[in-house]
Coordinates of C-alpha atoms in Angstrom, one line a residue:
X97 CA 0.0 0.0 0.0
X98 CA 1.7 3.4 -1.3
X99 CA 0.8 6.3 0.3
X100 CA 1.6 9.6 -1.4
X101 CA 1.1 12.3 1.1
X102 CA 1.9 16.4 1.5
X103 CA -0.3 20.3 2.4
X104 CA -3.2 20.6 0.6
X105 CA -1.8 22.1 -2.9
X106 CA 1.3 20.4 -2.5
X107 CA 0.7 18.2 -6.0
X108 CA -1.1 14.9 -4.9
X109 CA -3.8 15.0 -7.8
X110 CA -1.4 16.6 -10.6
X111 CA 0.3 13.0 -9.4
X112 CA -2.4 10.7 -10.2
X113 CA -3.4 12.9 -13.3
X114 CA -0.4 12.1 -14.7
X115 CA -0.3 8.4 -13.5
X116 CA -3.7 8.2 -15.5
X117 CA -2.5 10.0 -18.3
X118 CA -4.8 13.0 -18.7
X119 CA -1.5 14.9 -19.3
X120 CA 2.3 13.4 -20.0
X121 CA 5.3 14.0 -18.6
X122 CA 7.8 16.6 -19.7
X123 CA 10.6 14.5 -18.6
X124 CA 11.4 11.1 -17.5
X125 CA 8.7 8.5 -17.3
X126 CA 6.1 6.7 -15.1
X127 CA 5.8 3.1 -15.6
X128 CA 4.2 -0.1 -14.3
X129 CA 5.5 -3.5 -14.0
X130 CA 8.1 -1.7 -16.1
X131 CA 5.7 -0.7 -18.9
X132 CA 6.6 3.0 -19.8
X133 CA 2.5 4.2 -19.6
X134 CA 3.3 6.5 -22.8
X135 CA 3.4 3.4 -24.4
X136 CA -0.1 2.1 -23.5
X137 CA -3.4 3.3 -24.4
X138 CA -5.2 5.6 -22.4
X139 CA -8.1 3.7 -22.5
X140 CA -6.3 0.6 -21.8
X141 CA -4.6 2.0 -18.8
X142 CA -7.4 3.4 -17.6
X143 CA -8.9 0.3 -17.0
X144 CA -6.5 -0.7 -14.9
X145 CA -7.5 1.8 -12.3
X146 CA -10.2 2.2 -9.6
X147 CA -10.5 5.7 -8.0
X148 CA -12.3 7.3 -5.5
X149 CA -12.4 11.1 -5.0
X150 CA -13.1 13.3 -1.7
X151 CA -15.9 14.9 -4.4
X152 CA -18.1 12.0 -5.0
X153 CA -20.1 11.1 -7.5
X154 CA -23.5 9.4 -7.5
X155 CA -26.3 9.6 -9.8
X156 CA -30.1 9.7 -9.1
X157 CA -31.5 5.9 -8.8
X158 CA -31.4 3.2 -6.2
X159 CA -28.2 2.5 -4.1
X160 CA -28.0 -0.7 -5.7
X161 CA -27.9 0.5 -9.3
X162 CA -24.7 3.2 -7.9
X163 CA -22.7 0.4 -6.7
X164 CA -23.5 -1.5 -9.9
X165 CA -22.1 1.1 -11.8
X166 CA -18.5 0.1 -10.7
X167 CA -19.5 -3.1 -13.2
X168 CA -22.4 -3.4 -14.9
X169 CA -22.7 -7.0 -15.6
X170 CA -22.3 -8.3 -11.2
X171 CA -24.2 -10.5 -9.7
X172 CA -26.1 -9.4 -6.5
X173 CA -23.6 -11.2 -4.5
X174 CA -20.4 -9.6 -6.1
X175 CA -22.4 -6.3 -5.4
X176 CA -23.2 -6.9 -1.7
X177 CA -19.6 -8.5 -0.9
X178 CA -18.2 -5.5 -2.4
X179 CA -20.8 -3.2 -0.1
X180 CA -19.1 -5.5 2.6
X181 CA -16.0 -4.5 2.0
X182 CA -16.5 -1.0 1.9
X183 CA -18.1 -1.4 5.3
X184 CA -21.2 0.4 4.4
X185 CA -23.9 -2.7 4.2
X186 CA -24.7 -2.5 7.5
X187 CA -25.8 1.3 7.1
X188 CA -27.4 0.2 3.8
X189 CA -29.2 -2.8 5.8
X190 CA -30.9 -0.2 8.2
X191 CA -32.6 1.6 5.3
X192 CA -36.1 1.1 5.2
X193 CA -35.9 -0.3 1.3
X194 CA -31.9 -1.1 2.1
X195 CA -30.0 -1.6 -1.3
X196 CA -33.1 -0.7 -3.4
X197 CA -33.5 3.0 -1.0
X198 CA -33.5 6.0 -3.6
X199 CA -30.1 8.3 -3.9
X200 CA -32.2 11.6 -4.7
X201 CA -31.0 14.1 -7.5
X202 CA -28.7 16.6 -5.1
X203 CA -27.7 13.5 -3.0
X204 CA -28.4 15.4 0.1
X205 CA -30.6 12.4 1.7
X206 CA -27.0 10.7 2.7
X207 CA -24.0 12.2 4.5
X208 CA -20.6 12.5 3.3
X209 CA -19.0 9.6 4.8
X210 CA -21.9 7.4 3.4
X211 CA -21.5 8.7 -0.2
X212 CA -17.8 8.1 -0.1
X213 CA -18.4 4.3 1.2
X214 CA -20.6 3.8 -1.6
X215 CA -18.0 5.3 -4.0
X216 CA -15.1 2.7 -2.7
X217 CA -17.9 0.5 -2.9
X218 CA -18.3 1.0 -6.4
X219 CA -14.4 0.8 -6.7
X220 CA -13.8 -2.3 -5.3
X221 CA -16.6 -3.9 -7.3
X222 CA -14.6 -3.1 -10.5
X223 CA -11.8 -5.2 -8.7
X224 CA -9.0 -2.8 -10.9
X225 CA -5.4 -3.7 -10.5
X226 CA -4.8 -0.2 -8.5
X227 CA -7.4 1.3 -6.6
X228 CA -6.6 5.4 -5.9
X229 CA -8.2 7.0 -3.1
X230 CA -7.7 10.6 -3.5
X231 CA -8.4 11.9 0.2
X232 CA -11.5 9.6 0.0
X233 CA -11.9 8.8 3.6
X234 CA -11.7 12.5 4.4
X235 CA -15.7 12.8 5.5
X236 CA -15.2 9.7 7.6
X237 CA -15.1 9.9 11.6
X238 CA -11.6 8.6 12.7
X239 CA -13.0 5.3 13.9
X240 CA -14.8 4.4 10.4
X241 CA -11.4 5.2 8.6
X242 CA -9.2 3.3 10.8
X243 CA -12.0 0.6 9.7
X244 CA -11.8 1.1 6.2
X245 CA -8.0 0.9 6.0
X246 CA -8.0 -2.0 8.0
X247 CA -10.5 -3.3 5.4
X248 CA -8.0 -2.6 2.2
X249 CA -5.0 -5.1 3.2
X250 CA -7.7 -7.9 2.5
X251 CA -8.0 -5.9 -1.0
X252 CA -4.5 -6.8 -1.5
X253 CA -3.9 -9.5 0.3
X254 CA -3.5 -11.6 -2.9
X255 CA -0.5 -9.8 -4.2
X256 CA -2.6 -8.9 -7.6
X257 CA -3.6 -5.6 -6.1
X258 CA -2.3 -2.3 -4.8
X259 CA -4.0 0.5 -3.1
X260 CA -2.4 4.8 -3.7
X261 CA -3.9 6.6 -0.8
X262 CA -3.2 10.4 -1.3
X263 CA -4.0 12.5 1.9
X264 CA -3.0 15.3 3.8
X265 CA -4.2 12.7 7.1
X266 CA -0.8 11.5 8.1
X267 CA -1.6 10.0 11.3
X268 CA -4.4 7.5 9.4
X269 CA -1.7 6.4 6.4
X270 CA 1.3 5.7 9.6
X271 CA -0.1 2.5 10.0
X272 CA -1.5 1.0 6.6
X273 CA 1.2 2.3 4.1
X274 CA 4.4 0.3 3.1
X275 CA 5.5 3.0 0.8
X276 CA 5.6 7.1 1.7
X277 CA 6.3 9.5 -0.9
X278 CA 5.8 12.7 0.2
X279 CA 5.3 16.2 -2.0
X280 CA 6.1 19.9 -1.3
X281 CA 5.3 22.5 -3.7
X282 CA 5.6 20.3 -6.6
X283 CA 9.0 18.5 -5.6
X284 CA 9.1 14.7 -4.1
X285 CA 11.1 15.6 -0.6
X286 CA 11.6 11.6 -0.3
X287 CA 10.2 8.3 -1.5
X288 CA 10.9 5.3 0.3
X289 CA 10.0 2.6 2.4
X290 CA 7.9 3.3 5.3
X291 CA 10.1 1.3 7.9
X292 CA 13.8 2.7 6.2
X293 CA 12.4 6.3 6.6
X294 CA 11.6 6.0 10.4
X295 CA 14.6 4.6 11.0
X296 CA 16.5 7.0 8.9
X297 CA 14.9 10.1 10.2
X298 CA 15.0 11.7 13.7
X299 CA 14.2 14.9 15.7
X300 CA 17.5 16.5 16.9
X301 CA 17.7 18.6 20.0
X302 CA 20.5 21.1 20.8
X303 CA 22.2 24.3 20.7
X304 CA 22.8 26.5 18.1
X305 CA 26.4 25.7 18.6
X306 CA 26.6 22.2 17.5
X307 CA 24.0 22.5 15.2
X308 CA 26.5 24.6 13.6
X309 CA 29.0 21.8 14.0
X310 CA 27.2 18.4 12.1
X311 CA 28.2 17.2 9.0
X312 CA 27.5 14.8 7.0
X313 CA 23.8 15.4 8.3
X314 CA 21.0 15.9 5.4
X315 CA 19.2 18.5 7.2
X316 CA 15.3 18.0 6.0
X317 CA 13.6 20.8 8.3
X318 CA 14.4 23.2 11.2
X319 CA 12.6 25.0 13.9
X320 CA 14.1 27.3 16.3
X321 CA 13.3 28.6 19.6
X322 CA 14.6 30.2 22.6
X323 CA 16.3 27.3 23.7
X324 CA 18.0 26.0 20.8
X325 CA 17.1 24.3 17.3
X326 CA 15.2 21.4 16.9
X327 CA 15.9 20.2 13.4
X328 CA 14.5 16.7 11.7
X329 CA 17.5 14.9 9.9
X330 CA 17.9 11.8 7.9
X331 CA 21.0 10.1 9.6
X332 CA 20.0 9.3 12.8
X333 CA 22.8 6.6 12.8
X334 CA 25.3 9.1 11.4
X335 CA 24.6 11.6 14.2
X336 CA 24.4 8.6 16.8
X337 CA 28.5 7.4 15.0
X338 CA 29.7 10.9 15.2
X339 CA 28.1 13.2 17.9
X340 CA 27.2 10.6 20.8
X341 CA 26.6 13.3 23.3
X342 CA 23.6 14.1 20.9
X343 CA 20.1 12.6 21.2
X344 CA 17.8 11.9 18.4
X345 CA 14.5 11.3 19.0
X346 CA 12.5 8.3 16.6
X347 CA 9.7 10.3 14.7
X348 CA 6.3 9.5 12.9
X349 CA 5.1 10.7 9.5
X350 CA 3.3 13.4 11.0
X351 CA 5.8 15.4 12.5
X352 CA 8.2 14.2 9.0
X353 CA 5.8 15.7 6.8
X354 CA 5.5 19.2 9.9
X355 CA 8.9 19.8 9.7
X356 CA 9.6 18.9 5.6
X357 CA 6.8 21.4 4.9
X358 CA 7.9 24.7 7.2
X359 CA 10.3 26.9 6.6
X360 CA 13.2 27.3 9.1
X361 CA 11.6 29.5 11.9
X362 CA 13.9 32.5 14.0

């Protein structure tokens, strides 16, 4: 599971807009299973992909018929297993006509949480190779999201499927993600194993005076205060080898992403 995460602005979407190819590269390439996608039809590629959006989409007509939408020829069983999945057919169950209830034109007679279950719903009932989720759990209550990313790693449990999460919601994508690539303005800051990059970074505490003095330290982010600097590096070992009287505090991919996206503070 690959999360690519970074501020609001920061160039999530233009990512997956260019990963689906509604504009190319200027330079390098993006490729899967080593398949340059320049070389692949858009159509084709497409196809591939299952994405859900933190703006859904559902149309006017039964609950059922939405879902269905994801793949027009399922059975009533794929459908429901699917609904399952997306941990939303127990709020479909307490409907008064449950799958065959009525999504009215605005789609105002459902929440936002419950119209982004039935999107992944939908999603997952196309059973695409990747399934993107574009902050898609962003209308969810921190309890139903811990639920639903629990729910992906039996998605691709089979080793046939991979799951992008892009969100701004580090503290959620900490636990479920294998991969973090994180975005600034544009610019990858890092992309790399989940497990490597905690080990790699830490949060440095100390004076200005031998903050002055590291080297061989990639310096990612500072802060400053009256008290000194506190500065997250990648090198913990390095600083541990060199400067033992130094301590370097393990970090999450919250306070990574805090500290890669603010400027050096006075």
């Amino acid at each position: 599971m690959v999360a690519v995460v970074g501020p609001t602005g920061a160039g999530k979407t233009t990512l997956i807009n260019l990963l689906l190819r509604f504009y190319d590269v200027n330079g390098g390439s993006i490729c899967i299973d080593g398949v340059d996608i320049r070389d692949m039809k858009r159509g084709e590629l497409r196809d591939m992909f299952g994405m859900v959006l933190q703006d859904t989409w559902l149309f006017s007509g039964s609950i059922y018929d939405n879902i269905r939408y994801g793949r027009l020829d399922a059975r009533k069983d794929e459908i429901i297993h699917a609904a399952k999945m997306a941990n939303v057919h127990h709020f479909i169950r307490t409907l008064p006509d449950g799958y065959h209830s009525v999504i009215n034109e605005e789609a105002n007679n459902i929440s936002q949480g419950e119209k982004q279950l039935l999107t992944i719903a939908r999603a997952i009932l196309k059973d695409p190779q990747i399934l993107i989720l574009d902050e898609a759990t962003s209308g969810l209550d921190p309890v139903a999201r811990d639920e639903i990313l629990d729910l992906f790693f039996e998605f691709i449990e089979d080793g046939e499927h991979s799951v992008l999460i892009a969100s701004h919601i580090t503290s959620d994508l900490d636990k479920v993600a294998d991969y973090i690539t994180m975005i600034h303005n544009g610019s990858i800051l890092f992309s790399e194993e989940k497990d490597q990059l905690l080990e790699d970074m830490g949060i440095l505490r100390c004076g200005e005076e031998a903050f002055a003095g590291l080297s061989g330290v990639r310096i990612v982010g500072v802060r400053r205060n009256p008290y000194g600097v506190e500065a997250l590096i990648h090198g913990r070992d390095i600083v541990k080898r060199r400067y033992p009287e130094l301590v370097v505090d393990r970090t999450n991919i919250e306070e990574i992403m805090l500290y890669s996206v603010r400027r050096d503070r006075k």
